[in-house]
Coordinates of C-alpha atoms in Angstrom, one line a residue:
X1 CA 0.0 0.0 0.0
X2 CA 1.5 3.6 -0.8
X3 CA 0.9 6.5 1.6
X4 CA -1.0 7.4 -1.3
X5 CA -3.8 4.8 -0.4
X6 CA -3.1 5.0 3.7
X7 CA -6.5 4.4 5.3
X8 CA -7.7 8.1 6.9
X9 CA -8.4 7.9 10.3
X10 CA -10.2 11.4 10.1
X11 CA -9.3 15.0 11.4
X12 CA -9.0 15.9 14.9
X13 CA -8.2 18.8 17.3
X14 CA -5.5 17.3 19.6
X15 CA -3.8 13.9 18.4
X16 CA -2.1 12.1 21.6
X17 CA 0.5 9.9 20.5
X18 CA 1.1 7.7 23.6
X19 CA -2.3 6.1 25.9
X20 CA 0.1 6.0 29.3
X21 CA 0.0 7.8 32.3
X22 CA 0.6 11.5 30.6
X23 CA -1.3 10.5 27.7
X24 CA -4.5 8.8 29.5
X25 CA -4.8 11.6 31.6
X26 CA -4.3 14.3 28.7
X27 CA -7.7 13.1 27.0
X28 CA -9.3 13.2 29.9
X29 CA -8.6 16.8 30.5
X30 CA -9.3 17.6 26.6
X31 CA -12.0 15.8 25.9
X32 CA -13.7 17.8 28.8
X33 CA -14.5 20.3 26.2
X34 CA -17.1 19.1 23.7
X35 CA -16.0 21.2 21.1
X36 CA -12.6 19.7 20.8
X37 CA -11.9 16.5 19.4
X38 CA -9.4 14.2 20.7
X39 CA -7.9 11.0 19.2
X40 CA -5.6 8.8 21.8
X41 CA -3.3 6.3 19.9
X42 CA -1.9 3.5 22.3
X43 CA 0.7 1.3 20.8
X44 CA -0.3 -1.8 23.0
X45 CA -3.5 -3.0 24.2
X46 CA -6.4 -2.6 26.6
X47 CA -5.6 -3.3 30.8
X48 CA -8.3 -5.9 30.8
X49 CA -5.3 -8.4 32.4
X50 CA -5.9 -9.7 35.6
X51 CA -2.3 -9.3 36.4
X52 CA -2.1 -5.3 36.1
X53 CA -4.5 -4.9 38.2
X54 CA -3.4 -7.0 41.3
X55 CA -0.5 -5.4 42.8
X56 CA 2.1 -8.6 42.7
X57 CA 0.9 -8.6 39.1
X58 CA 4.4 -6.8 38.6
X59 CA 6.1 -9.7 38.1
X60 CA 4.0 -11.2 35.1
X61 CA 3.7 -8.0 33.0
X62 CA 7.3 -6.6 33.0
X63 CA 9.2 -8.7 29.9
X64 CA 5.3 -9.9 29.0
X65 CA 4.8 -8.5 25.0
X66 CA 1.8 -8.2 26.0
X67 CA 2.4 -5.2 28.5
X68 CA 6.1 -4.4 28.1
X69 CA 8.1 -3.3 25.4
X70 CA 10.7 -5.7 26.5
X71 CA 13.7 -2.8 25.8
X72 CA 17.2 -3.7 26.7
X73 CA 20.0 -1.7 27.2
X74 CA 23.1 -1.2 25.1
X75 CA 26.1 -3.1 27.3
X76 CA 27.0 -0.8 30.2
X77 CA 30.6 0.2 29.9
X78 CA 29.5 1.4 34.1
X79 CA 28.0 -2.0 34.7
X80 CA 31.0 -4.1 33.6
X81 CA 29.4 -4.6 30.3
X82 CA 26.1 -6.0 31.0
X83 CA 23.0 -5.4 29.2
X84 CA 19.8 -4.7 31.1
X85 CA 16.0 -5.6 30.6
X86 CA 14.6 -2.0 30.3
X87 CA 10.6 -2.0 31.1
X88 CA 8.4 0.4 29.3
X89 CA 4.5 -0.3 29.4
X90 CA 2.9 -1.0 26.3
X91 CA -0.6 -0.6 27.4
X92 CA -3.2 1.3 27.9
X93 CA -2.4 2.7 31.2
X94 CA 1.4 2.4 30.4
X95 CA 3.8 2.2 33.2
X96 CA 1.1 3.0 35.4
X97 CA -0.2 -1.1 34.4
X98 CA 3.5 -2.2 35.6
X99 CA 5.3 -0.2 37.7
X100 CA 5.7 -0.3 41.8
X101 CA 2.9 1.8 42.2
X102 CA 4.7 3.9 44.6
X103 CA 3.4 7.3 45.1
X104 CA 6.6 10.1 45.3
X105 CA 6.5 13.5 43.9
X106 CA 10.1 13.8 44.9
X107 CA 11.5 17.3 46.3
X108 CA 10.6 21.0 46.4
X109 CA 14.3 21.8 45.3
X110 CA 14.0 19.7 41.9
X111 CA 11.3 21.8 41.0
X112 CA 12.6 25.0 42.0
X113 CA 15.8 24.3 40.3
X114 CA 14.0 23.6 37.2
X115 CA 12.9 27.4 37.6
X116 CA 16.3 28.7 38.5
X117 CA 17.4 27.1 35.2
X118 CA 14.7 29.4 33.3
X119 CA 11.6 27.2 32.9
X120 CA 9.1 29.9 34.1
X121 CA 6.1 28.2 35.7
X122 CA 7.9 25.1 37.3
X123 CA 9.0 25.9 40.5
X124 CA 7.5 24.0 43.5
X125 CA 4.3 26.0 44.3
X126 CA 3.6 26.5 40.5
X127 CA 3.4 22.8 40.5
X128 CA 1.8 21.7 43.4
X129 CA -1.9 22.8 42.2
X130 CA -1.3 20.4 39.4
X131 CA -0.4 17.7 41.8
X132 CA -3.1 17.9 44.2
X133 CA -5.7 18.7 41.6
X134 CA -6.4 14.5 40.4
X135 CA -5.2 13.7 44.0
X136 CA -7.5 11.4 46.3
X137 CA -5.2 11.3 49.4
X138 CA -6.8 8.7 51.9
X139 CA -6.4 11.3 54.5
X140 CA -8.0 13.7 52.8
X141 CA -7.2 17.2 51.4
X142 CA -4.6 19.6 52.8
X143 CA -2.6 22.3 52.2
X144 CA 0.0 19.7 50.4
X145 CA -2.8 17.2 49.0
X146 CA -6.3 17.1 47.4
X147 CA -9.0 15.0 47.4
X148 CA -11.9 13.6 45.4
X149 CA -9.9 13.1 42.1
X150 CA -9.2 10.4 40.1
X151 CA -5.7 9.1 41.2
X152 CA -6.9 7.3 44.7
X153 CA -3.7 7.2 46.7
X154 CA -3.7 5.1 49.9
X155 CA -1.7 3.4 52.6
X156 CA -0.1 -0.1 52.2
X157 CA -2.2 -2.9 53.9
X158 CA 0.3 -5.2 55.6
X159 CA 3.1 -4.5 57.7
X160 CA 6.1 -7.1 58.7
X161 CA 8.5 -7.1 61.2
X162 CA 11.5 -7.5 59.9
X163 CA 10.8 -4.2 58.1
X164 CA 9.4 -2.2 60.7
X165 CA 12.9 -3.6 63.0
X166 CA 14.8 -1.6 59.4
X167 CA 12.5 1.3 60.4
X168 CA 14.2 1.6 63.6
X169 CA 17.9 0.9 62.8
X170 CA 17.7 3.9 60.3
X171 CA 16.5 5.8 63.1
X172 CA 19.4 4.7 65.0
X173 CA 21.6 5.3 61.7
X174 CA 20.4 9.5 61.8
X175 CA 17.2 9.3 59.2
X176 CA 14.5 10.7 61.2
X177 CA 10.9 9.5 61.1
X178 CA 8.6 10.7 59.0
X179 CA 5.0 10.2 58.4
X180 CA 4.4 11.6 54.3
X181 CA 7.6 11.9 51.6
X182 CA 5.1 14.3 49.5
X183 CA 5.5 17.8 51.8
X184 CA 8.5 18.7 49.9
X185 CA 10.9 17.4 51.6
X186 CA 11.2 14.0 51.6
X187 CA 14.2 13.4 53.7
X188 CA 12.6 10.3 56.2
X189 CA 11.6 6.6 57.1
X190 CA 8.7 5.3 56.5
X191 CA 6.1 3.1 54.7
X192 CA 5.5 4.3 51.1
X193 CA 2.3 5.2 50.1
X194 CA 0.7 3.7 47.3
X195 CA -1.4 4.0 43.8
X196 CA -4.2 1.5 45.1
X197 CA -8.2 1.0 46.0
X198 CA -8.1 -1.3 48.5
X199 CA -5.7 -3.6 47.5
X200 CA -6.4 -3.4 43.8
X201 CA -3.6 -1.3 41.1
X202 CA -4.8 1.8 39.7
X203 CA -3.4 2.8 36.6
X204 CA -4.4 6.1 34.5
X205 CA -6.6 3.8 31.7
X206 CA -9.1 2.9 35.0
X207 CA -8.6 6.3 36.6
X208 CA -9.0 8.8 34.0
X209 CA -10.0 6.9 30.8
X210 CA -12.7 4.7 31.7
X211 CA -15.1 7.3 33.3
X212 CA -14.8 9.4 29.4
X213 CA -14.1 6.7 27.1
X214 CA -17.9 7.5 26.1
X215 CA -17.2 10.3 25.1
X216 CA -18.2 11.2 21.0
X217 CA -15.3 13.7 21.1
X218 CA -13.1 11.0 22.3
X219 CA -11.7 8.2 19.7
X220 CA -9.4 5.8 21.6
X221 CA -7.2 3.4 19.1
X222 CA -5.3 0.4 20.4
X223 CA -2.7 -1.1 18.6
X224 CA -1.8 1.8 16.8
X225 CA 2.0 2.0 16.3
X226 CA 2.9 5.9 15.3
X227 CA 5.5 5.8 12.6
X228 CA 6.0 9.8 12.3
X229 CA 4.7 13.1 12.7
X230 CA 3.6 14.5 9.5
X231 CA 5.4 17.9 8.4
X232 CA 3.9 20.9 6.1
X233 CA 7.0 23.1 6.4
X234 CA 7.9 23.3 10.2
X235 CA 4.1 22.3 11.0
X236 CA 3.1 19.3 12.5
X237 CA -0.3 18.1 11.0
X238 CA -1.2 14.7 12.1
X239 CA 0.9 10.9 12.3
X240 CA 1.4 8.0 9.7
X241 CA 0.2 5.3 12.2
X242 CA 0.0 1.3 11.6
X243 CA -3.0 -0.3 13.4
X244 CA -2.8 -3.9 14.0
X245 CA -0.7 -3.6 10.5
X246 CA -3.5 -1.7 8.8
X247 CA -1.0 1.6 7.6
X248 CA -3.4 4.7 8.0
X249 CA -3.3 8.6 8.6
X250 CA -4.6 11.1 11.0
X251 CA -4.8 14.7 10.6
X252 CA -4.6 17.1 13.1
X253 CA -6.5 20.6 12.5
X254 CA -4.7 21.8 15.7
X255 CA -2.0 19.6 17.5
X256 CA 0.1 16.7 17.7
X257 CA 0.9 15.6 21.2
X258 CA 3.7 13.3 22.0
X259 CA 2.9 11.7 25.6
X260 CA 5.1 8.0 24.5
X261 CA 7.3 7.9 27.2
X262 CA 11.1 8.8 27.6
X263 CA 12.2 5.9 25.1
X264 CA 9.0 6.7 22.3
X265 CA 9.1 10.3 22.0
X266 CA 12.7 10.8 21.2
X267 CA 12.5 8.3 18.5
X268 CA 9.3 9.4 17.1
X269 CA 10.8 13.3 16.9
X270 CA 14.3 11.8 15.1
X271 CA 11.8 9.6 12.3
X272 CA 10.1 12.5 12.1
X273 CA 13.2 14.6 10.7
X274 CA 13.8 16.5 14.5
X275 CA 17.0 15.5 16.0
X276 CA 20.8 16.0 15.0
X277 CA 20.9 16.8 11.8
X278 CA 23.8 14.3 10.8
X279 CA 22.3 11.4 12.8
X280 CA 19.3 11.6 11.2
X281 CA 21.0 12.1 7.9
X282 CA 23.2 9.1 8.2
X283 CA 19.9 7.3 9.0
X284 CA 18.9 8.3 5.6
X285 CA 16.1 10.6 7.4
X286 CA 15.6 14.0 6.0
X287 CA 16.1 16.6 8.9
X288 CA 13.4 19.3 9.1
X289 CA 14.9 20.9 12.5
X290 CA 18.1 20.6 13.6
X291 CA 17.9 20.3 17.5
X292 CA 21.1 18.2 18.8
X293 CA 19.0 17.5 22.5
X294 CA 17.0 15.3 20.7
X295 CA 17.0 11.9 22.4
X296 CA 20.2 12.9 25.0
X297 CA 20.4 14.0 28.6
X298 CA 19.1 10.5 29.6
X299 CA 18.6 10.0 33.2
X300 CA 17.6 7.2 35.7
X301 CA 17.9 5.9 39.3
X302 CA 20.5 2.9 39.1
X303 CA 19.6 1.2 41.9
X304 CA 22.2 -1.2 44.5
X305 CA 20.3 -4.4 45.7
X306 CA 21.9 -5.3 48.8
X307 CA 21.0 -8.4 50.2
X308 CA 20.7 -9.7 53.7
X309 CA 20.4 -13.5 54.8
X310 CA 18.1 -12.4 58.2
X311 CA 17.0 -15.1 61.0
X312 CA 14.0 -15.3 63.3
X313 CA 11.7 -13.5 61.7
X314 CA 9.3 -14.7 58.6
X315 CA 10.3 -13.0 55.1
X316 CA 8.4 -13.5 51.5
X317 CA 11.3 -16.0 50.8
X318 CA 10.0 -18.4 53.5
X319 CA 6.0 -17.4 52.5
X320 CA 5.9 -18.2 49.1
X321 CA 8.4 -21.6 49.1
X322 CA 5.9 -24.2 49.3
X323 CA 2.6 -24.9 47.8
X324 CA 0.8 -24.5 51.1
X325 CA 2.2 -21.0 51.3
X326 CA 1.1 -19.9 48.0
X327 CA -2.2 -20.9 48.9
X328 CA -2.5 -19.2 52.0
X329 CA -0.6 -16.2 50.5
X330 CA -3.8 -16.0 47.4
X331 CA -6.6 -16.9 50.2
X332 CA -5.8 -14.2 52.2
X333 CA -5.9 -11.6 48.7
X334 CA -9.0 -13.3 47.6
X335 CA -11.0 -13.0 51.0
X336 CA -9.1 -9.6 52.3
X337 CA -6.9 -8.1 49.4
X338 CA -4.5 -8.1 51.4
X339 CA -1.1 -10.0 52.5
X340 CA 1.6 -10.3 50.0
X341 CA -0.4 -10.6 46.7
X342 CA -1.5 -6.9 47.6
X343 CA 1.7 -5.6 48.3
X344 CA 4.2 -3.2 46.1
X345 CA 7.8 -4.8 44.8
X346 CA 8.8 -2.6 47.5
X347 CA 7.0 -1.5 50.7
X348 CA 9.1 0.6 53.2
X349 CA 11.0 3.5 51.8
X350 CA 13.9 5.9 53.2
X351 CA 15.7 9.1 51.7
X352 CA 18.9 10.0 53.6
X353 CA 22.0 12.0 52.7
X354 CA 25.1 10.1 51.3
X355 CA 27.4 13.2 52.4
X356 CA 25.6 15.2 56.0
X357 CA 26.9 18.5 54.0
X358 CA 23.9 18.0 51.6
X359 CA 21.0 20.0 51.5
X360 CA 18.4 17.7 50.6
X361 CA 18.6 13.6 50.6
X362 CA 20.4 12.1 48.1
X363 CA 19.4 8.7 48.5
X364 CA 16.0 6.5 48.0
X365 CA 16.0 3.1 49.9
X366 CA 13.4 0.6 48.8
X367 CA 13.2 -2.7 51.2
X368 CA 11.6 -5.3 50.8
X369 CA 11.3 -8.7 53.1
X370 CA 12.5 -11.0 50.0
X371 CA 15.5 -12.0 48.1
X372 CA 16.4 -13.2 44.5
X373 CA 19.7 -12.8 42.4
X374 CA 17.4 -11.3 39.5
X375 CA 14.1 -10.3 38.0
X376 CA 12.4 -13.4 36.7
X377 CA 14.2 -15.8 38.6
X378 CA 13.4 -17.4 42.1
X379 CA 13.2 -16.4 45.5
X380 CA 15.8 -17.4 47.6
X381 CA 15.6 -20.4 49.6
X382 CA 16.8 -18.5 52.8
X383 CA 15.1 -15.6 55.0
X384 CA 16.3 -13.3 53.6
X385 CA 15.4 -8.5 52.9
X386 CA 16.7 -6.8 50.5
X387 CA 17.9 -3.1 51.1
X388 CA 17.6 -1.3 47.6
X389 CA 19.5 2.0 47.3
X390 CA 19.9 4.6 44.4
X391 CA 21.1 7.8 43.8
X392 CA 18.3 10.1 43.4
X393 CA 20.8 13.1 41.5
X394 CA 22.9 10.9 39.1
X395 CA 26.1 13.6 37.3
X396 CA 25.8 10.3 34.3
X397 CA 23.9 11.6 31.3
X398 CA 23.3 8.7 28.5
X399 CA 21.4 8.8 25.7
X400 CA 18.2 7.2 23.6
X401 CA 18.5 7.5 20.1
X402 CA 16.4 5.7 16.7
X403 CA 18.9 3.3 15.2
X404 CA 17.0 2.6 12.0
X405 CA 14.6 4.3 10.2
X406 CA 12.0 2.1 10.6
X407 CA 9.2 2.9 13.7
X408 CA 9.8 -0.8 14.5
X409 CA 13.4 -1.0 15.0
X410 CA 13.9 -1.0 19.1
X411 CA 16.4 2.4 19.8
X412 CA 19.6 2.0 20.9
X413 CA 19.5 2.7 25.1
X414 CA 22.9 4.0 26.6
X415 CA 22.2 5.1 30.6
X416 CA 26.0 5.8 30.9
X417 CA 25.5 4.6 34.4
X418 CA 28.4 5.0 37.0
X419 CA 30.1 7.3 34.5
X420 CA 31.6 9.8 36.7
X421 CA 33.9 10.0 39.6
X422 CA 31.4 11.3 42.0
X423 CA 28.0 8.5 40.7
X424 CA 30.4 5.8 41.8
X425 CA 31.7 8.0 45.3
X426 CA 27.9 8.2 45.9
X427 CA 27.6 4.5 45.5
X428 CA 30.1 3.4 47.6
X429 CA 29.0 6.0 50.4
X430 CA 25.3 4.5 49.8
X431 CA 26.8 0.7 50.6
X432 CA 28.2 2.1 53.6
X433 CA 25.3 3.7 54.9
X434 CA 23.5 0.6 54.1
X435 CA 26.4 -1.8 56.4
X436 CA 25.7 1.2 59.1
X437 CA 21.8 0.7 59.1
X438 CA 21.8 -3.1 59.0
X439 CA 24.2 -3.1 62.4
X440 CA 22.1 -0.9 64.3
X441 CA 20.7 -2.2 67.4
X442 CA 17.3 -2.5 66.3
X443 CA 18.4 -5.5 63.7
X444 CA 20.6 -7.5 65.8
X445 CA 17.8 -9.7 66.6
X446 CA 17.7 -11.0 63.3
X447 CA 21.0 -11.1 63.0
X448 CA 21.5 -9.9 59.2
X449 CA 24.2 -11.3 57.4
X450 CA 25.4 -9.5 54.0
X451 CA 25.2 -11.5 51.2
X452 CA 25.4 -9.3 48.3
X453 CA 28.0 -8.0 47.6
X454 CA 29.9 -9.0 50.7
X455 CA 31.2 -8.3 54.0
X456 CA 34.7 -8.7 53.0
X457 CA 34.3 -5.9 50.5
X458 CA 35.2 -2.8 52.3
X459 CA 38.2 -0.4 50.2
X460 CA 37.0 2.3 47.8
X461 CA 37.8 0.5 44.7
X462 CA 35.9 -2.8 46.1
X463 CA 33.1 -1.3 46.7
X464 CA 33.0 0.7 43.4
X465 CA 33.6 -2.6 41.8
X466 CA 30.7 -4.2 43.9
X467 CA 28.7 -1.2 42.6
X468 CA 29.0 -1.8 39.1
X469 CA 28.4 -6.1 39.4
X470 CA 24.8 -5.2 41.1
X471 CA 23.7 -2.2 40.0
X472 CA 20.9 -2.6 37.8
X473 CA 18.1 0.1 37.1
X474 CA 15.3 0.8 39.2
X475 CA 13.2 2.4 35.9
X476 CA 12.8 5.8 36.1
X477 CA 14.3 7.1 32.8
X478 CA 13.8 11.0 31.9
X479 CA 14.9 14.3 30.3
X480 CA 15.4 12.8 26.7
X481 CA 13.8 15.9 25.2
X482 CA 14.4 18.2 28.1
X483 CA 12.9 21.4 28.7
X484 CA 14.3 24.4 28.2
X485 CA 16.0 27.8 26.4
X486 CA 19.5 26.9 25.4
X487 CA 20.5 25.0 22.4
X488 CA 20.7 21.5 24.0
X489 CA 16.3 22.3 24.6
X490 CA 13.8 20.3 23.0
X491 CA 10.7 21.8 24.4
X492 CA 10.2 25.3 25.5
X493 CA 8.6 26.0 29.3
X494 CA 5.2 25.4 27.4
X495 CA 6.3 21.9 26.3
X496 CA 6.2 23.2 22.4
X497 CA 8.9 21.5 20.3
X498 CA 11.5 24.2 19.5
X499 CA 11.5 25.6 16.0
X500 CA 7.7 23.3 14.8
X501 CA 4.3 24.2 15.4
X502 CA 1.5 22.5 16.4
X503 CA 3.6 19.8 18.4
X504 CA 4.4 19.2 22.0
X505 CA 5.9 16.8 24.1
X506 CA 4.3 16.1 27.3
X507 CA 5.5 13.0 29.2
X508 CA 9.1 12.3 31.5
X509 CA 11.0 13.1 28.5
X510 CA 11.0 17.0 29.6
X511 CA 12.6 16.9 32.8
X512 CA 15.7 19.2 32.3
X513 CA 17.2 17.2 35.7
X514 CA 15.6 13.8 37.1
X515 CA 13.1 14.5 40.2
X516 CA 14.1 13.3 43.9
X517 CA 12.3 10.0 44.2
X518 CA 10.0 8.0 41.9
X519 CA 8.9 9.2 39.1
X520 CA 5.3 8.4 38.4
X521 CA 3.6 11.2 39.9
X522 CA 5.4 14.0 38.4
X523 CA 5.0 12.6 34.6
X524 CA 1.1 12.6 36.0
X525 CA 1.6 16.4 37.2
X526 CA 3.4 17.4 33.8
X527 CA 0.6 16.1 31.7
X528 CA -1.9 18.5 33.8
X529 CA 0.1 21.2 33.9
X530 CA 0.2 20.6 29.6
X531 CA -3.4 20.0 29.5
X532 CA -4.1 23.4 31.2
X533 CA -1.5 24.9 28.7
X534 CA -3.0 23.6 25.7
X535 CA -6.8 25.1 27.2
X536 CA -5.4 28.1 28.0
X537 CA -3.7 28.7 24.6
X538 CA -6.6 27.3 22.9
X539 CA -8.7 30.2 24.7
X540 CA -6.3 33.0 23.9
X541 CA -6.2 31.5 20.3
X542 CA -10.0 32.1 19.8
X543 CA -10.4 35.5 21.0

């Protein structure tokens, strides 16, 4: 079939390239308005899989094709040369269907310094209407939260000791107690709080799409791959899109809107002809705009999975290692939702400092009461918790760049983790902390053991070494089409693609500097902060 004979998909307001957790939430907000048509285009398919909606679900949708895109790194010069399985949802609902469901707006200071760098409108109180505006806080609405939206956020609904005794040995360690990581600072101990309705996921397709997908102003299209943008000079009018291998066309009378995630977007702007002009060029891609940022600044959370072997006291390891345990483990979700099938990969969090000079907390801990050398393989045999740390302000920028120029053809993923002097300082500081928590006096009943990476590991250089053979990332990649003014910019503070109009990017890609925790809940604030843009320059535009 030539483009010639593509099969129209018809004309449309706003086209939202991308159904995840920016773009589910983005036709929401639009399609509010009658008069605007909205066409969402989701490269995977519908949520309706039991396992993304029951929190331990995790472990059967990430590397599934039929919820992940199943990415892998390039090898990781950082990471002695592995390779790593890179999730991305490919789903309605997007990573909101896979991810830890952990709810973390990060810092005031990330958002402030995104100001201070000249992005007007994202400092911390610009942003925190947009947060608490979908918010349903369990506790209810606040100065900091809101409630009565769509995003229900609650507390988790078990509890085990061995995790509350790591509660109290980072006490001991310095990291006070605190009772909500979403105030601003998030510098603390506690349990995280979680994306969840009484035991049960929620991702953005059942929050915001499901309530509107009735909507006449509303077309939502599964399956639909988006090839390019199409170009009329530096105008973006609508996307060559493959459905379920049908090639076809969709015009856009206003704007193109690219909400596919820190991996998609990028590669969609360089097959669209915007991106370095000799990349694209040795791609045999035409470029239309020049902008070298294109698909660089990557940034993620590399995350250190410390182990401990841990004794009297019950872990998941012991729980789920016979049949009788598994059965009790799915009676207890069926009858209560609750127990381990309603639980987060990771269920008690901390943020502490890796140097006391700092101003803010450096470091995220996630720990969890259960061991295994890698996703997709088995628990361990032994009780055994696992003490996950990451830096939360990585110096390592990487890059996410189209390889082919085909829309089919995976990109070529370079993190660049551990690539400077002071990443792998961090790291070897955050192993220490880690030793310093795990011998406080609050622990010593269950006497932990290290068993990754090793007791016997204690020089600079080992532990930099130990670093690099078990870091792995914790999935929070961002900033591959950063916001900005300089040259390096991809979008300007109003998320419009420098130099092309009628085309925005609104997803993680934007971040000029990765937020201070997970990063979920921003991408969810930068999508309504774009969807009040877009209706606020829609109003200007018609007076």
């Amino acid at each position: 079939m030539t483009d010639q004979a593509r099969a129209p998909l018809g004309v449309y307001d706003y086209i939202i390239v991308g159904g995840g957790t920016a773009g589910c939430l983005l036709a929401n907000r639009l399609s509010a308005d009658p008069d605007v048509s909205v066409l969402l285009l989701e490269a995977g398919g519908n949520d309706n899989y039991l396992w993304i909606h029951i929190p331990v679900g995790y472990l059967y949708c990430i590397d599934n094709p039929r919820t992940d895109w199943r990415f892998k790194t390039e090898a990781e010069p950082g990471l002695g040369g592995r390779s790593l399985l890179y999730p991305r949802g490919k789903v309605l609902g997007g990573c909101s269907s896979i991810n830890g469901m952990i709810y973390m707006r990060g810092q005031a200071r990330d958002y402030d310094q995104w100001r201070q760098m000249g992005n007007a409108g994202w400092a911390w109180d610009d942003v925190l209407p947009f947060f608490k505006q979908h918010e349903d806080f369990v506790h209810g609405a606040d100065d900091m939260h809101g409630a009565g939206g769509e995003w229900r956020i609650e507390e988790q609904r078990l509890h085990w000791p061995i995790l509350d005794a790591f509660h109290d040995a980072a006490v001991d360690a310095g990291i006070p107690r605190i009772r909500d990581f979403n105030r601003g600072d998030n510098t603390g101990v506690a349990y995280f709080q979680v994306t969840q309705r009484r035991g049960i996921r929620v991702n953005t397709a059942k929050a915001f799409l499901k309530p509107v997908r009735t909507r006449p102003n509303l077309r939502i299209v599964s399956h639909a791959q988006v090839e390019r943008v199409l170009m009329a000079g530096r105008r973006a009018t609508g996307v060559d899109v493959t459905i379920a291998g049908q090639r076809s066309m969709a015009e856009a009378r206003g704007e193109v809107l690219l909400a596919a995630g820190s991996i998609g977007s990028p590669q969609i702007l360089e097959l669209s002809g915007i991106g370095q002009g000799d990349r694209l060029r040795d791609l045999g891609l035409a470029p239309v705009q020049d902008l070298p940022g294109v698909g660089e600044n990557l940034q993620d959370h590399l995350q250190l999975r410390m182990i401990y072997k841990v004794k009297n006291t019950l872990t998941l390891n012991q729980m789920a290692g016979t049949m009788f345990g598994k059965a009790a483990i799915a009676l207890q979700y069926l009858l209560q939702r609750r127990g381990p099938m309603s639980m987060a990969p990771s269920q008690l969090g901390a943020f502490a400092k890796s140097d006391p000079g700092l101003e803010t907390a450096d470091l995220e801990y996630h720990v969890q009461p259960l061991s295994l050398d890698k996703f997709g393989e088995p628990l361990h045999a032994f009780p055994a918790v696992t003490a996950s740390v990451c830096h939360l302000r990585p110096e390592s920028r990487g890059s996410s760049h189209a390889v082919a120029p085909r829309f089919d053809a995976a990109p070529a993923i370079r993190p660049n983790y551990l690539s400077t002097a002071g990443d792998r300082h961090v790291a070897v500081e955050a192993i220490r902390l880690t030793r310093r928590i795990l011998a406080a006096e609050p622990m010593r009943p269950f006497e932990p053991e290290e068993y990754k990476p090793g007791a016997a590991l204690v020089s600079e250089e080992d532990l930099a070494a130990a670093a690099s053979a078990i870091g792995t990332t914790i999935f929070h990649p961002v900033g591959t089409a950063r916001m900005g003014s300089d040259a390096g910019a991809v979008v300007d503070e109003r998320l419009r693609v420098r130099g092309i109009a009628g085309l925005r990017v609104i997803d993680a890609s934007i971040m000029p500097t990765i937020t201070s925790g997970n990063t979920n809940a921003p991408t969810l604030m930068i999508a309504e902060k774009g969807a009040a843009m877009l209706r606020e320059d829609r109003r200007q535009a018609q007076r």
